[in-house]
Amino acid sequence: AAALSERAVALAAAAGPVELDAAPLAASLDDRYGRRHTYLRISLTERCSLRCTYCMPADGVSLTDARRLLSAEELLRLAALFVRAGVDKIRLTGGEPTVRPDLAAVVGALDGLRPLGLRQIAMTTNGVALSRLLPSLHAAGLDKLNLSLDTLQRGRFLELTRRDALPKVLRAVDAALALGYTPLKLNCVVMRGVNEHEVDAFAALARARPIDVRFIEFMPFDDNDWSDSKLVPSAELLAALSQRQPGLRRLRTDAHDVARTYSWPGAEGSVSFISSMTEPFCGGCNRLRLTADGSLKVCLFGGSEISLRDAMREGASDAQLLSLVSSALGRKHPRHAGLASPHDIARTKNRPMTTIGG
């Protein structure tokens, strides 16, 4: 991987004080409903090696001019600022983060933020290039992994992603488990008439290996052909799976976890249900999203954004950047960006998922 500039690494590792003391720094990550946002998802790129039908059209999406994307220095300045303000978990997303040539160096630079309070560096990936990159990412400090995998059938994988890459993803699963990434989380978007009949096969995988299969409700974003006829409610999946594979028991998870997790006695892994559409979990939301072009999104479903990139390039200080973050959080709605129904979400202008950051 290409090395980050010495300035970027120094910036990420610097532990010097900022303009504000600790109390107002932490308060800047609170919203008006008392939710403290300690989890930052950073999109490293808008590019992706797959063309998943629920994420983008077949010919891809319009990409932002490279000059308008965050530089490595800008990304790491913001990461350090958020960690000093109280963020203790960073997840790297895309697009597909593994298409970024300096990925291992970015992880290594973020690893330098641990003395400031960063507890975890995670990544969500499609797994296509992961098996060859994982040793260097592991050495650089990557703690946790989520792999996106919506089918275990090669033909259906090709239909869904428009790429014949399932064997590479399955090799990535093996490589991740071998390096100790357990439980390994597999994100599976369930769509009626497409892959809902594979739930039992995924459950069998979770019973046999230390994997948490996360069944995610199909969500609407620009250009992903969402309709409620394709939405399979988590409650329906759970009821059907409990009937076919008895013995499922609810497991205790973190209060901020977006998933409800279950397992069977003696199972190696677990299954989880993410009910973004039918049973929103907004009350415990602690997430912020930073897009590859430097926009802050305080809600996945909301169209409103604030450009931290523009503010930095106009000379904003760290205190001014945090003030922008605090103001954005002050406008955050209690749930679903103030939208009342899945249909309202579908009608609202938003980015494609690949340019938001998965």
CSV table of C-alpha atoms in Angstrom, one decimal, residues 187-354:
chain,number,residue,atom,x,y,z
A,187,ASN,CA,-24.3,-8.7,6.5
A,188,CYS,CA,-27.1,-10.2,4.5
A,189,VAL,CA,-29.7,-7.8,2.9
A,190,VAL,CA,-32.9,-9.9,2.6
A,191,MET,CA,-35.1,-9.3,-0.4
A,192,ARG,CA,-38.4,-11.1,-1.1
A,193,GLY,CA,-38.3,-13.2,-4.2
A,194,VAL,CA,-34.5,-12.9,-4.3
A,195,ASN,CA,-32.8,-14.6,-1.3
A,196,GLU,CA,-35.2,-15.0,1.6
A,197,HIS,CA,-35.2,-18.8,1.0
A,198,GLU,CA,-31.5,-18.9,1.9
A,199,VAL,CA,-32.0,-17.9,5.5
A,200,ASP,CA,-31.7,-21.5,6.7
A,201,ALA,CA,-28.5,-22.0,4.8
A,202,PHE,CA,-27.0,-18.9,6.4
A,203,ALA,CA,-28.3,-20.1,9.8
A,204,ALA,CA,-26.6,-23.4,9.3
A,205,LEU,CA,-23.3,-21.5,8.7
A,206,ALA,CA,-23.8,-19.6,11.9
A,207,ARG,CA,-24.4,-22.8,13.9
A,208,ALA,CA,-21.3,-24.4,12.5
A,209,ARG,CA,-18.8,-21.5,12.6
A,210,PRO,CA,-18.1,-18.5,14.9
A,211,ILE,CA,-20.0,-16.2,12.5
A,212,ASP,CA,-22.8,-13.7,13.3
A,213,VAL,CA,-25.1,-13.6,10.3
A,214,ARG,CA,-26.9,-10.3,10.3
A,215,PHE,CA,-30.2,-10.3,8.3
A,216,ILE,CA,-30.8,-6.7,7.3
A,217,GLU,CA,-34.1,-5.3,6.0
A,218,PHE,CA,-34.0,-3.9,2.5
A,219,MET,CA,-33.7,-0.1,2.8
A,220,PRO,CA,-34.5,2.6,0.1
A,221,PHE,CA,-31.7,4.8,-1.3
A,222,ASP,CA,-31.4,6.6,-4.6
A,223,ASP,CA,-31.3,4.3,-7.6
A,224,ASN,CA,-31.6,1.0,-5.8
A,225,ASP,CA,-35.1,0.0,-7.0
A,226,TRP,CA,-36.6,-0.3,-3.5
A,227,SER,CA,-40.2,-1.3,-3.1
A,228,ASP,CA,-42.1,-2.5,-0.1
A,229,SER,CA,-43.0,-5.7,-1.9
A,230,LYS,CA,-39.3,-6.7,-1.6
A,231,LEU,CA,-39.2,-5.9,2.1
A,232,VAL,CA,-39.1,-8.9,4.4
A,233,PRO,CA,-39.8,-7.8,8.0
A,234,SER,CA,-37.4,-9.1,10.5
A,235,ALA,CA,-40.3,-10.4,12.7
A,236,GLU,CA,-41.4,-12.6,9.8
A,237,LEU,CA,-37.9,-14.0,9.3
A,238,LEU,CA,-37.4,-14.6,13.0
A,239,ALA,CA,-40.7,-16.4,13.4
A,240,ALA,CA,-40.1,-18.6,10.4
A,241,LEU,CA,-36.6,-19.5,11.4
A,242,SER,CA,-37.6,-20.2,15.0
A,243,GLN,CA,-40.2,-22.6,13.7
A,244,ARG,CA,-37.9,-24.5,11.4
A,245,GLN,CA,-34.9,-24.4,13.7
A,246,PRO,CA,-36.2,-24.5,17.3
A,247,GLY,CA,-34.2,-23.4,20.3
A,248,LEU,CA,-33.3,-19.9,19.4
A,249,ARG,CA,-32.5,-17.7,22.4
A,250,ARG,CA,-32.1,-14.0,22.6
A,251,LEU,CA,-28.5,-12.9,23.6
A,252,ARG,CA,-27.7,-9.8,25.6
A,253,THR,CA,-26.0,-7.1,23.5
A,254,ASP,CA,-24.7,-3.6,23.9
A,255,ALA,CA,-27.4,-0.9,24.3
A,256,HIS,CA,-26.3,0.8,21.1
A,257,ASP,CA,-26.3,-2.3,19.0
A,258,VAL,CA,-28.6,-2.0,16.0
A,259,ALA,CA,-29.2,-5.8,15.9
A,260,ARG,CA,-31.2,-8.2,18.0
A,261,THR,CA,-29.0,-11.3,18.3
A,262,TYR,CA,-30.1,-15.0,18.9
A,263,SER,CA,-28.3,-18.3,19.0
A,264,TRP,CA,-28.9,-22.0,19.8
A,265,PRO,CA,-27.4,-24.0,22.6
A,266,GLY,CA,-24.1,-25.4,21.4
A,267,ALA,CA,-23.9,-23.2,18.3
A,268,GLU,CA,-20.6,-21.7,17.3
A,269,GLY,CA,-22.1,-18.5,16.1
A,270,SER,CA,-25.4,-16.5,16.0
A,271,VAL,CA,-28.0,-14.8,13.9
A,272,SER,CA,-29.0,-11.2,14.2
A,273,PHE,CA,-31.9,-9.1,12.8
A,274,ILE,CA,-31.5,-5.5,11.8
A,275,SER,CA,-35.1,-4.0,11.5
A,276,SER,CA,-34.2,-0.6,10.1
A,277,MET,CA,-37.6,-0.2,8.4
A,278,THR,CA,-40.1,-2.0,10.6
A,279,GLU,CA,-38.8,-1.6,14.1
A,280,PRO,CA,-36.4,1.4,14.2
A,281,PHE,CA,-33.7,1.5,16.8
A,282,CYS,CA,-33.2,5.2,16.6
A,283,GLY,CA,-33.5,5.7,20.4
A,284,GLY,CA,-30.0,4.3,21.0
A,285,CYS,CA,-28.4,5.8,17.9
A,286,ASN,CA,-24.8,6.8,18.5
A,287,ARG,CA,-23.6,7.0,14.9
A,288,LEU,CA,-22.2,9.7,12.7
A,289,ARG,CA,-21.2,9.3,9.1
A,290,LEU,CA,-18.5,11.0,7.2
A,291,THR,CA,-18.7,10.6,3.4
A,292,ALA,CA,-15.7,10.3,1.1
A,293,ASP,CA,-16.2,13.9,0.0
A,294,GLY,CA,-16.2,15.2,3.6
A,295,SER,CA,-19.9,15.6,4.3
A,296,LEU,CA,-21.3,14.8,7.8
A,297,LYS,CA,-24.5,12.9,7.9
A,298,VAL,CA,-26.1,12.6,11.3
A,299,CYS,CA,-28.8,10.2,10.0
A,300,LEU,CA,-28.5,7.5,7.3
A,301,PHE,CA,-32.0,8.3,5.9
A,302,GLY,CA,-31.7,12.1,6.0
A,303,GLY,CA,-30.9,14.1,3.0
A,304,SER,CA,-29.3,17.0,4.9
A,305,GLU,CA,-25.6,17.1,5.2
A,306,ILE,CA,-22.9,19.6,6.3
A,307,SER,CA,-19.5,19.8,4.5
A,308,LEU,CA,-16.6,19.6,6.9
A,309,ARG,CA,-14.4,19.5,3.8
A,310,ASP,CA,-15.4,23.0,2.7
A,311,ALA,CA,-15.1,24.3,6.3
A,312,MET,CA,-11.5,22.9,6.6
A,313,ARG,CA,-10.5,24.3,3.2
A,314,GLU,CA,-11.9,27.7,4.2
A,315,GLY,CA,-9.6,27.7,7.2
A,316,ALA,CA,-11.9,26.5,10.0
A,317,SER,CA,-10.3,25.8,13.3
A,318,ASP,CA,-10.9,22.5,15.3
A,319,ALA,CA,-13.3,24.4,17.6
A,320,GLN,CA,-15.2,25.7,14.6
A,321,LEU,CA,-15.4,22.3,13.1
A,322,LEU,CA,-16.8,20.9,16.3
A,323,SER,CA,-19.3,23.7,16.5
A,324,LEU,CA,-20.6,22.6,13.0
A,325,VAL,CA,-20.9,19.0,14.2
A,326,SER,CA,-22.7,20.1,17.4
A,327,SER,CA,-25.1,22.3,15.3
A,328,ALA,CA,-25.9,19.4,13.0
A,329,LEU,CA,-26.6,17.1,15.9
A,330,GLY,CA,-28.8,19.7,17.4
A,331,ARG,CA,-31.1,19.4,14.4
A,332,LYS,CA,-31.1,15.6,14.4
A,333,HIS,CA,-34.6,14.1,14.6
A,334,PRO,CA,-35.7,11.4,17.1
A,335,ARG,CA,-36.0,8.8,14.4
A,336,HIS,CA,-35.7,8.3,10.6
A,337,ALA,CA,-34.8,11.9,9.9
A,338,GLY,CA,-38.3,12.9,10.8
A,339,LEU,CA,-39.8,10.8,8.1
A,340,ALA,CA,-43.0,8.9,9.1
A,341,SER,CA,-42.9,5.8,6.9
A,342,PRO,CA,-40.7,3.7,4.6
A,343,HIS,CA,-42.5,5.3,1.7
A,344,ASP,CA,-41.6,8.7,2.9
A,345,ILE,CA,-38.0,7.6,3.1
A,346,ALA,CA,-38.2,6.2,-0.4
A,347,ARG,CA,-39.5,9.5,-1.7
A,348,THR,CA,-36.9,11.6,0.0
A,349,LYS,CA,-33.9,12.6,-2.1
A,350,ASN,CA,-30.7,10.9,-0.7
A,351,ARG,CA,-27.5,9.6,-2.0
A,352,PRO,CA,-26.9,6.1,-3.4
A,353,MET,CA,-25.6,3.9,-0.6
A,354,THR,CA,-22.2,3.6,-2.2
